[in-house]
Coordinates of C-alpha atoms in Angstrom, one line a residue:
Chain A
X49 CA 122.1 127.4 59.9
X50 CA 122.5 123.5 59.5
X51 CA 118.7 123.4 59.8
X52 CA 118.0 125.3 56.4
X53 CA 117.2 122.0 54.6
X54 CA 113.9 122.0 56.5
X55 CA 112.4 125.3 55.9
X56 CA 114.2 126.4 53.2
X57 CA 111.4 126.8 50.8
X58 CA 109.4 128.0 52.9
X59 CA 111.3 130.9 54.5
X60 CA 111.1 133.1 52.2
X61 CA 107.2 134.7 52.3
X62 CA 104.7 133.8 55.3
X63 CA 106.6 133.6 58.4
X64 CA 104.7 130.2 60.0
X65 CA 101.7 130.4 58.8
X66 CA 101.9 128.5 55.5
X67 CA 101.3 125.2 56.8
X68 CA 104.9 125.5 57.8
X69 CA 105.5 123.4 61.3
X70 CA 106.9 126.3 63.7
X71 CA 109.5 124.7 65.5
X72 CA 111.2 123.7 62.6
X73 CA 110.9 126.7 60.6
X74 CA 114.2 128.3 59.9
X75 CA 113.2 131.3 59.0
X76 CA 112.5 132.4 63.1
X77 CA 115.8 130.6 63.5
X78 CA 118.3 133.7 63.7
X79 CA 116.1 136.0 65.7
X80 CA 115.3 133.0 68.5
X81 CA 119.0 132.3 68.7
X82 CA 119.9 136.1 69.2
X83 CA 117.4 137.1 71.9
X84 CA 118.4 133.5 73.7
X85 CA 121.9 134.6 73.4
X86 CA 120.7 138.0 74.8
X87 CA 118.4 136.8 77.6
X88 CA 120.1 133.7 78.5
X89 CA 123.5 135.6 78.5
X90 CA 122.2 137.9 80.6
X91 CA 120.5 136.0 83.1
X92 CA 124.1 133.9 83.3
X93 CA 125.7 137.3 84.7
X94 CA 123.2 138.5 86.7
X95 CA 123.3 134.7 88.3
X96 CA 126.8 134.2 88.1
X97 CA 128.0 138.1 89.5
X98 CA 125.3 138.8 91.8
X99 CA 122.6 136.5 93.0
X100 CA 124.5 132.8 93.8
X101 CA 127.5 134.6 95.5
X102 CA 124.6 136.8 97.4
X103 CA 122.4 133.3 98.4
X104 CA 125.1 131.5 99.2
X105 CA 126.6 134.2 101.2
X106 CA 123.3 134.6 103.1
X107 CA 123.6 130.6 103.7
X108 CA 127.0 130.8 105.1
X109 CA 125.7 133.6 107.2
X110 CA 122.8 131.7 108.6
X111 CA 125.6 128.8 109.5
X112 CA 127.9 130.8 111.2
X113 CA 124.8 132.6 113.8
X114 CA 123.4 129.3 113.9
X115 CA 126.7 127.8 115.0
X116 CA 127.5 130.5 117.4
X117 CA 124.3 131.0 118.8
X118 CA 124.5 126.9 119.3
X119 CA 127.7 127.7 121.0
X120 CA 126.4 130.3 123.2
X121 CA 123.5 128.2 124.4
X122 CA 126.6 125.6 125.4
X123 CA 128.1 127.9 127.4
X124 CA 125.2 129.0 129.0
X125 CA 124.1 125.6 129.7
X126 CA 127.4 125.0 131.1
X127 CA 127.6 128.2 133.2
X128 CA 124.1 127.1 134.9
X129 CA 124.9 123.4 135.7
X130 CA 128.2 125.3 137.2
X131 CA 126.0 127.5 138.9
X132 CA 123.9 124.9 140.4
X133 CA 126.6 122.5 141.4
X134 CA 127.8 125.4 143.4
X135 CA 124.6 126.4 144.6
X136 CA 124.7 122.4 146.0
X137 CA 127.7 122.2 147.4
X138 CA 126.8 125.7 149.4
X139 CA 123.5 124.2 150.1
X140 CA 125.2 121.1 151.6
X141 CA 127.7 123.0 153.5
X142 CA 124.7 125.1 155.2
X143 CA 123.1 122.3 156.0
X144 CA 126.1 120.8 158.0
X145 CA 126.8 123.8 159.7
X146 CA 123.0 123.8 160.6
X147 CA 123.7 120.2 162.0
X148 CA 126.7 121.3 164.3
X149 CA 125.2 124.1 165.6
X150 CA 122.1 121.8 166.6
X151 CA 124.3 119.6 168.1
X152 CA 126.1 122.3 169.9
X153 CA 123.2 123.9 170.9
X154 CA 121.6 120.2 172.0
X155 CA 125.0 119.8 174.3
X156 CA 125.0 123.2 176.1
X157 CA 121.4 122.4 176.9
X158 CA 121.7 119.0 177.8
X159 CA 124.9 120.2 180.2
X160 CA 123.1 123.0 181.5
X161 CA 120.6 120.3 182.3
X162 CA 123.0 118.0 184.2
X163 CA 124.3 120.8 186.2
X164 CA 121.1 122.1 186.9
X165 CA 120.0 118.8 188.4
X166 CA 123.5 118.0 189.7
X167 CA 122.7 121.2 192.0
X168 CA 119.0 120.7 192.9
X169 CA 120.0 117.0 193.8
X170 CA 123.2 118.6 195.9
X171 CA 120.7 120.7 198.0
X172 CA 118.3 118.0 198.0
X173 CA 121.0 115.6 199.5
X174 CA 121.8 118.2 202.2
X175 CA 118.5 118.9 203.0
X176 CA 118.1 115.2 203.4
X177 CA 120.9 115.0 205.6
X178 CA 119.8 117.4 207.6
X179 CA 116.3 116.6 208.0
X180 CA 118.1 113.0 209.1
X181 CA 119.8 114.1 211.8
X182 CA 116.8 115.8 213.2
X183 CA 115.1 112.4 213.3
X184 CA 117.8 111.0 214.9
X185 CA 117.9 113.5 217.6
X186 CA 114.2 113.3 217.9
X187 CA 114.3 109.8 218.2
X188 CA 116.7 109.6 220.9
X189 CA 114.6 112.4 223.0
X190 CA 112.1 110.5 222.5
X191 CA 113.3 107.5 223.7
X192 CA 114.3 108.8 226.8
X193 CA 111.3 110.4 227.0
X194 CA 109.3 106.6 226.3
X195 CA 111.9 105.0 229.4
X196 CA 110.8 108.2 231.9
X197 CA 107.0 107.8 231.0
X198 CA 107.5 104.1 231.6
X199 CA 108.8 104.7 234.7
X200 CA 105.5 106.5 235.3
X201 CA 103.5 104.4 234.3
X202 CA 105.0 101.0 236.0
X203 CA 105.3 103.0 238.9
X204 CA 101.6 104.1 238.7
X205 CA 100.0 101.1 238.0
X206 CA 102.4 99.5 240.8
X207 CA 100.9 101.6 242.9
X208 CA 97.0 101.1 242.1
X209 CA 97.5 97.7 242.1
X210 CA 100.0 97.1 245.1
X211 CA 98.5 100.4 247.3
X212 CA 102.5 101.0 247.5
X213 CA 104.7 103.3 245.7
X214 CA 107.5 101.5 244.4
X215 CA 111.2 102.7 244.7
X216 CA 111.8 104.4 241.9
X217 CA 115.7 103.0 241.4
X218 CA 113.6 99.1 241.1
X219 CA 111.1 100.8 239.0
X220 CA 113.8 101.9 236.4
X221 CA 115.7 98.4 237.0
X222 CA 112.9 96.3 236.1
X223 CA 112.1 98.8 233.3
X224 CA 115.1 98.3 231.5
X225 CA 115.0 94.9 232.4
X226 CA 112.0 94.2 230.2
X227 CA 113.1 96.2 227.7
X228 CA 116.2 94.6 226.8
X229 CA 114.3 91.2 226.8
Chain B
X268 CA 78.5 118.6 61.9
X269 CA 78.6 121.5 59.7
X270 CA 82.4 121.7 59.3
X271 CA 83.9 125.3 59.3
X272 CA 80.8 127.2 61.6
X273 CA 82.0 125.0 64.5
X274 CA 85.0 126.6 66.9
X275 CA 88.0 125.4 64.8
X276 CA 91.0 125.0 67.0
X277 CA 94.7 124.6 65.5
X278 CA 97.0 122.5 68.0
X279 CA 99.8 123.9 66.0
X280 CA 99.0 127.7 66.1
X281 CA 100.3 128.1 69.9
X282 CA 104.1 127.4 68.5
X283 CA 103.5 129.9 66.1
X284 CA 106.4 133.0 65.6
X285 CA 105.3 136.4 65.3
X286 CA 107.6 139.5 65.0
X287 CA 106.7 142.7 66.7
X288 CA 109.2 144.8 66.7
X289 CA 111.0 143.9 63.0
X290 CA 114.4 144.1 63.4
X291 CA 117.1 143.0 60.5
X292 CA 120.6 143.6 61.3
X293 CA 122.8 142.8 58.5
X294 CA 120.5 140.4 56.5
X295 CA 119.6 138.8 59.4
X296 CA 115.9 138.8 60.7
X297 CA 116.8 139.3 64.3
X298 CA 112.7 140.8 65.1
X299 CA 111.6 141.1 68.5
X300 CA 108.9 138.2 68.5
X301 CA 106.8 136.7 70.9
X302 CA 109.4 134.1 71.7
X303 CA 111.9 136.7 72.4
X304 CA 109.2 138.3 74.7
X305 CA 108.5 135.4 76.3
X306 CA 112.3 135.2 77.3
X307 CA 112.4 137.9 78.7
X308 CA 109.6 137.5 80.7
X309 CA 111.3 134.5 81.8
X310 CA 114.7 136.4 82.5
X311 CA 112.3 139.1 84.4
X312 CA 110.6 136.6 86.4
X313 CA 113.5 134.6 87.1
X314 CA 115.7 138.0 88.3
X315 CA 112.5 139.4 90.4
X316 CA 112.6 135.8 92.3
X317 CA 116.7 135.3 92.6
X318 CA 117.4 139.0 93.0
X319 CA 114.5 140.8 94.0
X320 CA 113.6 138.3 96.6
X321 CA 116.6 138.0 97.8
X322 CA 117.8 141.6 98.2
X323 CA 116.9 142.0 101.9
X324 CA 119.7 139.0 102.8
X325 CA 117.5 138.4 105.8
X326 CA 118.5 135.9 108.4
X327 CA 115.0 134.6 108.4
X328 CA 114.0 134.2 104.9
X329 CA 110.5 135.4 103.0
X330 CA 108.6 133.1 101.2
X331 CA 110.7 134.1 97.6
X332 CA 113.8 134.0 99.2
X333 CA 112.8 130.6 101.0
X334 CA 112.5 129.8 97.3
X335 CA 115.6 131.4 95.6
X336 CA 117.2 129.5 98.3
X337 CA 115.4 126.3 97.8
X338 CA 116.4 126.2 94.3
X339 CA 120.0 127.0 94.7
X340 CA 120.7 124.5 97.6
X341 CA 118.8 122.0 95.6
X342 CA 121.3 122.3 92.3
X343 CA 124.3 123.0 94.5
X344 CA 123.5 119.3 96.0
X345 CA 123.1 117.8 92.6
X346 CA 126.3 119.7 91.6
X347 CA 128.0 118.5 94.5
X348 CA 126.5 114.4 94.3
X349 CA 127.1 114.4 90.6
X350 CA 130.7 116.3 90.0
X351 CA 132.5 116.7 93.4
X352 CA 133.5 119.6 94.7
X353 CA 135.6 120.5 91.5
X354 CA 132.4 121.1 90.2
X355 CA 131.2 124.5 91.8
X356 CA 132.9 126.5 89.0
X357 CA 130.3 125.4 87.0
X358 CA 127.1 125.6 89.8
X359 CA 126.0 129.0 87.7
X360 CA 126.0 127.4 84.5
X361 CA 123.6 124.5 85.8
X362 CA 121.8 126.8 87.7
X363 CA 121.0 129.4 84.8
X364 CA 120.1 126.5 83.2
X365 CA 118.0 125.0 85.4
X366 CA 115.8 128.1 86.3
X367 CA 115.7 129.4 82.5
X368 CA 114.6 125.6 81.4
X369 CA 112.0 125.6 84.8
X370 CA 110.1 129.1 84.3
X371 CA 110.1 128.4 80.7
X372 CA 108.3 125.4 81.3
X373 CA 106.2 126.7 84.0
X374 CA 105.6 129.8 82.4
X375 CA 104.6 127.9 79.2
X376 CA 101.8 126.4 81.3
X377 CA 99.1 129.8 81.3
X378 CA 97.2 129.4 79.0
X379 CA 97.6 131.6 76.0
X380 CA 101.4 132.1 76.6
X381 CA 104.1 131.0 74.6
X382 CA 106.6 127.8 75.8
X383 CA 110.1 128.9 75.0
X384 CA 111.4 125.4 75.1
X385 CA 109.2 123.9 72.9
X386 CA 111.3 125.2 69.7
X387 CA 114.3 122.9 69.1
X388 CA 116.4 125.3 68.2
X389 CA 116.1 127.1 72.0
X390 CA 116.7 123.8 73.5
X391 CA 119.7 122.8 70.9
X392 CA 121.0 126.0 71.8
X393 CA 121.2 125.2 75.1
X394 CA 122.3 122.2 74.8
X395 CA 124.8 123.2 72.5
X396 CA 126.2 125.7 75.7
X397 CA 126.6 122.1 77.6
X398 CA 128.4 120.3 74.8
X399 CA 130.9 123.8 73.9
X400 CA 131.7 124.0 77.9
X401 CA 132.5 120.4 78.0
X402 CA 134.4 119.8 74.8
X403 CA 136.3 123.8 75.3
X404 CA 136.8 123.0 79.3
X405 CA 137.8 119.8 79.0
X406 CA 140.4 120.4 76.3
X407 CA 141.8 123.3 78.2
X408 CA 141.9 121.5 81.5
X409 CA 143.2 118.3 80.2
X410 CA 145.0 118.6 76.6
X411 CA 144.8 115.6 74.4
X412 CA 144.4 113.5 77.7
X413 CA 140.5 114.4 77.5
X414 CA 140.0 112.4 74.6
X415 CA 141.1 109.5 76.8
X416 CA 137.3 109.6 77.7
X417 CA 136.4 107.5 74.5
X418 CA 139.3 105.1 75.5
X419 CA 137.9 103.2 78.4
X420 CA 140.8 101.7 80.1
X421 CA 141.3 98.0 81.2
X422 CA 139.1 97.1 77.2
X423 CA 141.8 94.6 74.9
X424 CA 143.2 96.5 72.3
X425 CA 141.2 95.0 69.5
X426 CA 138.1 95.5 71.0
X427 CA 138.6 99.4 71.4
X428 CA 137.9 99.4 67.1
X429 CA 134.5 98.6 68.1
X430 CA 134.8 100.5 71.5
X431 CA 136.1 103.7 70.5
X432 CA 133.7 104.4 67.8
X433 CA 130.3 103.8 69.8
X434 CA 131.5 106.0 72.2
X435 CA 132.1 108.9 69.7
X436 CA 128.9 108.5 68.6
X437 CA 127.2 108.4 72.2
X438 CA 129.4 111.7 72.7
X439 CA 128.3 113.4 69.8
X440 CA 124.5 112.3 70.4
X441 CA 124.4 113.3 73.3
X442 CA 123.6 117.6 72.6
X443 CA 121.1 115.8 70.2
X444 CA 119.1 113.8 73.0
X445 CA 119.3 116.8 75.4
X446 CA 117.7 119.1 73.1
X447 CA 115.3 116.7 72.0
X448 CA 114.0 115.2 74.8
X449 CA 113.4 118.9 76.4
X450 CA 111.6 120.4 72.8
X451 CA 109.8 117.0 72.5
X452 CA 108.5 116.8 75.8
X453 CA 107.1 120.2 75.8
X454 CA 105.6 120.0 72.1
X455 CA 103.9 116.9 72.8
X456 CA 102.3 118.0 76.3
X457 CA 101.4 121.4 74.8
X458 CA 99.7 119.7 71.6
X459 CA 97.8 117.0 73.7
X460 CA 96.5 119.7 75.8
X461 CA 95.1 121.3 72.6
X462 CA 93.6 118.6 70.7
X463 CA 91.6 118.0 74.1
X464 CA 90.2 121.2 74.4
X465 CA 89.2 121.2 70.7
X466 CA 87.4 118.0 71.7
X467 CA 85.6 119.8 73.9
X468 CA 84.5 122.6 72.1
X469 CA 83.2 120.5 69.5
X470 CA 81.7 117.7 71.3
X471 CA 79.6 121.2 73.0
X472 CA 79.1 122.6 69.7
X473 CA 78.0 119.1 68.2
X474 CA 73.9 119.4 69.8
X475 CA 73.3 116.1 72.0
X476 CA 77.0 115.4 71.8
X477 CA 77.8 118.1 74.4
X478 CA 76.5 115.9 77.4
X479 CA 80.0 113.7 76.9
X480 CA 81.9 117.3 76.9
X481 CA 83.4 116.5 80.5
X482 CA 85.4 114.0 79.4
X483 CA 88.0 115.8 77.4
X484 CA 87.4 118.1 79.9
X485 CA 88.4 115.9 82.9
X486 CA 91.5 114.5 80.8
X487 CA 92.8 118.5 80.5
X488 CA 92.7 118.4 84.2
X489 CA 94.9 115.7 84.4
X490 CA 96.9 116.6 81.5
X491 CA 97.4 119.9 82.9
X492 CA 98.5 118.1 86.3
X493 CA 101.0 115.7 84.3
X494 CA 102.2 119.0 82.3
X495 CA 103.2 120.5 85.9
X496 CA 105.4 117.7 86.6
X497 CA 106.9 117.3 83.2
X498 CA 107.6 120.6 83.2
X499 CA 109.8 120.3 86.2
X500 CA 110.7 116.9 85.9
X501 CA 112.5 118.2 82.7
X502 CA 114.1 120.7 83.7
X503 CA 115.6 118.7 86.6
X504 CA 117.3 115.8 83.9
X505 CA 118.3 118.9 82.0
X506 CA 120.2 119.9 84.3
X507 CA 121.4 116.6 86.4
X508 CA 122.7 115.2 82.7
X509 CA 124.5 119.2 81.9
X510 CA 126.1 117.6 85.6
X511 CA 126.9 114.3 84.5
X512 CA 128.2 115.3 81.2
X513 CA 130.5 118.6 82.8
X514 CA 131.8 115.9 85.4
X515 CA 133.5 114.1 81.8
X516 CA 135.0 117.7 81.4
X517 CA 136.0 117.6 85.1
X518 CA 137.0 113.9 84.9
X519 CA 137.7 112.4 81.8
X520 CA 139.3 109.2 82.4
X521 CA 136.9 106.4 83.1

């Protein structure tokens, strides 16, 4: 080894205990360097063949679910906003049909209504008309009735005031008389 | 103080190599020691948390894979910020690097354990693997056009006597820095930590003395604190600059 000038003398007898510094003592030189080679070798391999190829494998793995699980959650999220944009537009379309039928249903009732009324009015009329008519022909009975009794009643107090009966055809005569006055 | 009854405590000892299974293939002293042990400790700890904790692949990570997966997405980013997407052929390199540098570090931090990175020869190594795969890479990938990365373009032809030299030289130091800045920062942190507690133990051995014992007690607190982040903090620029120096392999021209 290039490092012989150092512990040269020394390498011979006491392996680092004669006052010999231990790093630099040559003598431990050839055994460090093959059990370095050895381990260090070794642990190369084992790194090299199984365990970065394995990590980094079980990195890319992790990626890929990650990715497709983020993926899946898109999709998802995308399948419910479509879900509740339908959900709207049925909600929406209930709600108009509600509307019409209300305002159907207000119509019919409100025509029923009219009709209804249109035929109570109808009989009311008629029963008015009727109900006229008899006034009319009670009134004119009656007023034939009022000229007769006031006939009568000229004729009568003619009578208690004169002592005379009156003619009956002057009675009537002055009767109407007055009354068209 | 009666020198030599008191607790004696050598900052030096804990960088100390022992064999314990002696091994010598061929002349060479190739002994299972405690360092070796302590890599593969390392290597066990590091495959329990990248393999074992990530062996059920679940969808919803545990708490180790959370952190096998922490760490790799954190050096695939610097990969990725520092070299481009032509540099994932080399995310294992700066990751094995990374996590070997870390839970040495870390690992060096229990007390009574060994620090793998705080001999210079583990952390030349290492950074010896960088320079190779840059220098072999680049060559491969690019021919004689990789040395184009001492030529800076748009620099007056005279001026690249000056030029191309210093940026040799920055080239070549750079395994050098690597290494050093790994091995020195652990050494230094480890030895601190160690003359403090010998402090302490003889500031309590030394009669009246021990009431100032908390003191080098309270600065191994915060030492130990400062060791946590240098530990990491290290092996993060050990492995941003194996980035920024594989991106010359990647991209050589200036």
């Amino acid at each position: 080894m290039s490092f012989s000038f150092i512990g040269a003398a020394h390498a011979a007898g006491a392996p680092a205990q004669g006052g010999m510094f231990p790093p630099f003592d040559a003598s431990t030189f050839a055994s460090q360097l093959f059990w370095l080679a050895v381990t260090f070798g070794l642990l190369y391999v084992l790194m090299s063949r199984v365990a970065l190829p394995r990590i980094g494998g079980i990195i890319a793995d992790r990626r890929a679910k990650i990715e497709s699980d983020l993926r899946d959650a898109a999709a998802a999220q995308k399948a419910a906003e479509d879900a509740a944009k339908a959900f709207e537009a049925g909600l929406s379309q209930a709600k108009a049909n509600a509307q019409g039928i209300a305002q159907s249903a207000r119509e019919a009732a409100s025509k029923q209504a009219d009709t209804r009324r249109h035929a109570v009015e109808a009989d009311l009329a008629a029963k008015l008309a009727v109900a006229e008519t008899a006034i009319v022909e009670m009134k004119g009975k009656a007023m034939a009735n009022v000229a007769a009794i006031a006939e009568d009643a000229a004729a009568a107090i003619v009578e208690r005031l004169s002592g005379a009966a009156p003619a009956a055809a002057d009675v009537a005569k002055a009767i109407t008389a007055s009354a068209k006055k | 103080m009666a020198a030599g009854t008191g607790p004696v405590i050598d900052p030096i000892h804990q960088f100390e190599v022992h064999p314990i299974v002696p091994l010598n293939i061929g002349g060479l002293d190739l002994s299972f020691t405690n360092a070796s042990l302590f890599m593969v400790i390392v290597l066990g700890v590091a495959l329990l948390l990248m393999l074992g904790g990530t062996a059920g692949r679940s969808l919803i990570p545990g708490r180790l894979q959370s952190m096998a997966e922490m760490l790799y997405e954190f050096i695939e980013d610097t990969c990725q910020s520092t070299m481009g997407s032509h540099g994932r052929k080399f995310l294992p390199l700066v990751f094995s690097l990374f996590l070997f540098v870390l839970l040495s570090n870390l690992i060096g931090l229990i007390p009574g354990t060994f620090t793998v990175t705080s001999h210079i020869i583990v952390t030349f190594a290492l950074a010896a693997v960088v320079i190779l795969t840059v220098i072999i890479y680049g060559i491969a990938k690019h021919g004689t056009h990789f040395f184009g990365l001492f030529v800076p373009s748009g620099v007056p032809k005279p001026l690249l006597l000056l030029i191309v030299p210093i940026e040799v030289i920055s080239f070549v130091s750079r395994p050098i820095s690597l290494s050093m800045r790994l091995f020195a920062n652990m050494l230094a942190g480890h030895i601190a930590l160690k003359v403090f507690a010998g402090f302490l133990l003889m500031l309590s051995a030394a009669g009246g003395w021990f009431a100032l014992a908390p003191l080098p007690l309270a600065m191994i607190v915060a030492l130990t604190a400062l060791e946590f982040l240098v530990a990491g903090l290290q092996a993060f620029v050990f492995a941003v600059l194996t980035c920024i120096y594989l991106n010359d392999a990647l991209h050589p021209g200036h």
